[in-house]
Protein backbone atom coordinates (compact mmCIF):
# COMPACT_ATOMS: atom_id res chain seq x y z
CA UNK A 1 0.00 0.00 0.00
CA UNK A 2 1.41 3.35 -0.98
CA UNK A 3 1.77 6.26 1.42
CA UNK A 4 -0.82 8.29 -0.47
CA UNK A 5 -3.45 5.55 -0.25
CA UNK A 6 -2.72 5.11 3.45
CA UNK A 7 -3.18 8.84 3.93
CA UNK A 8 -6.40 8.81 1.93
CA UNK A 9 -7.76 5.90 3.98
CA UNK A 10 -6.81 7.65 7.22
CA UNK A 11 -8.43 10.90 6.07
CA UNK A 12 -11.59 9.04 5.06
CA UNK A 13 -11.80 7.34 8.46
CA UNK A 14 -11.16 10.61 10.30
CA UNK A 15 -13.76 12.41 8.18
CA UNK A 16 -16.36 9.70 8.70
CA UNK A 17 -15.84 9.95 12.46
CA UNK A 18 -16.08 13.75 12.45
CA UNK A 19 -19.65 13.92 11.19
CA UNK A 20 -22.76 12.09 12.46
CA UNK A 21 -24.00 9.24 10.27
CA UNK A 22 -27.36 10.89 9.55
CA UNK A 23 -25.65 14.09 8.37
CA UNK A 24 -23.48 11.98 6.08
CA UNK A 25 -26.53 10.21 4.69
CA UNK A 26 -28.25 13.53 3.98
CA UNK A 27 -25.13 14.81 2.24
CA UNK A 28 -24.97 11.68 0.07
CA UNK A 29 -28.63 12.00 -0.85
CA UNK A 30 -28.11 15.66 -1.69
CA UNK A 31 -25.20 14.81 -4.00
CA UNK A 32 -27.05 12.03 -5.82
mmCIF file of C-alpha atoms in Angstrom, residues 1-26:
data_model
loop_
_atom_site.group_PDB
_atom_site.id
_atom_site.type_symbol
_atom_site.label_atom_id
_atom_site.label_comp_id
_atom_site.label_asym_id
_atom_site.label_seq_id
_atom_site.Cartn_x
_atom_site.Cartn_y
_atom_site.Cartn_z
ATOM 1 C CA UNK A 1 0.000 0.000 0.000
ATOM 2 C CA UNK A 2 1.410 3.354 -0.979
ATOM 3 C CA UNK A 3 1.770 6.256 1.419
ATOM 4 C CA UNK A 4 -0.824 8.289 -0.472
ATOM 5 C CA UNK A 5 -3.447 5.553 -0.250
ATOM 6 C CA UNK A 6 -2.721 5.106 3.453
ATOM 7 C CA UNK A 7 -3.178 8.841 3.934
ATOM 8 C CA UNK A 8 -6.399 8.809 1.926
ATOM 9 C CA UNK A 9 -7.757 5.901 3.976
ATOM 10 C CA UNK A 10 -6.813 7.655 7.221
ATOM 11 C CA UNK A 11 -8.427 10.897 6.072
ATOM 12 C CA UNK A 12 -11.591 9.044 5.064
ATOM 13 C CA UNK A 13 -11.803 7.345 8.461
ATOM 14 C CA UNK A 14 -11.165 10.611 10.300
ATOM 15 C CA UNK A 15 -13.761 12.414 8.176
ATOM 16 C CA UNK A 16 -16.358 9.698 8.704
ATOM 17 C CA UNK A 17 -15.841 9.952 12.462
ATOM 18 C CA UNK A 18 -16.083 13.747 12.451
ATOM 19 C CA UNK A 19 -19.654 13.917 11.188
ATOM 20 C CA UNK A 20 -22.756 12.090 12.455
ATOM 21 C CA UNK A 21 -24.002 9.241 10.272
ATOM 22 C CA UNK A 22 -27.358 10.892 9.554
ATOM 23 C CA UNK A 23 -25.648 14.087 8.371
ATOM 24 C CA UNK A 24 -23.477 11.984 6.085
ATOM 25 C CA UNK A 25 -26.530 10.212 4.692
ATOM 26 C CA UNK A 26 -28.252 13.529 3.984
#
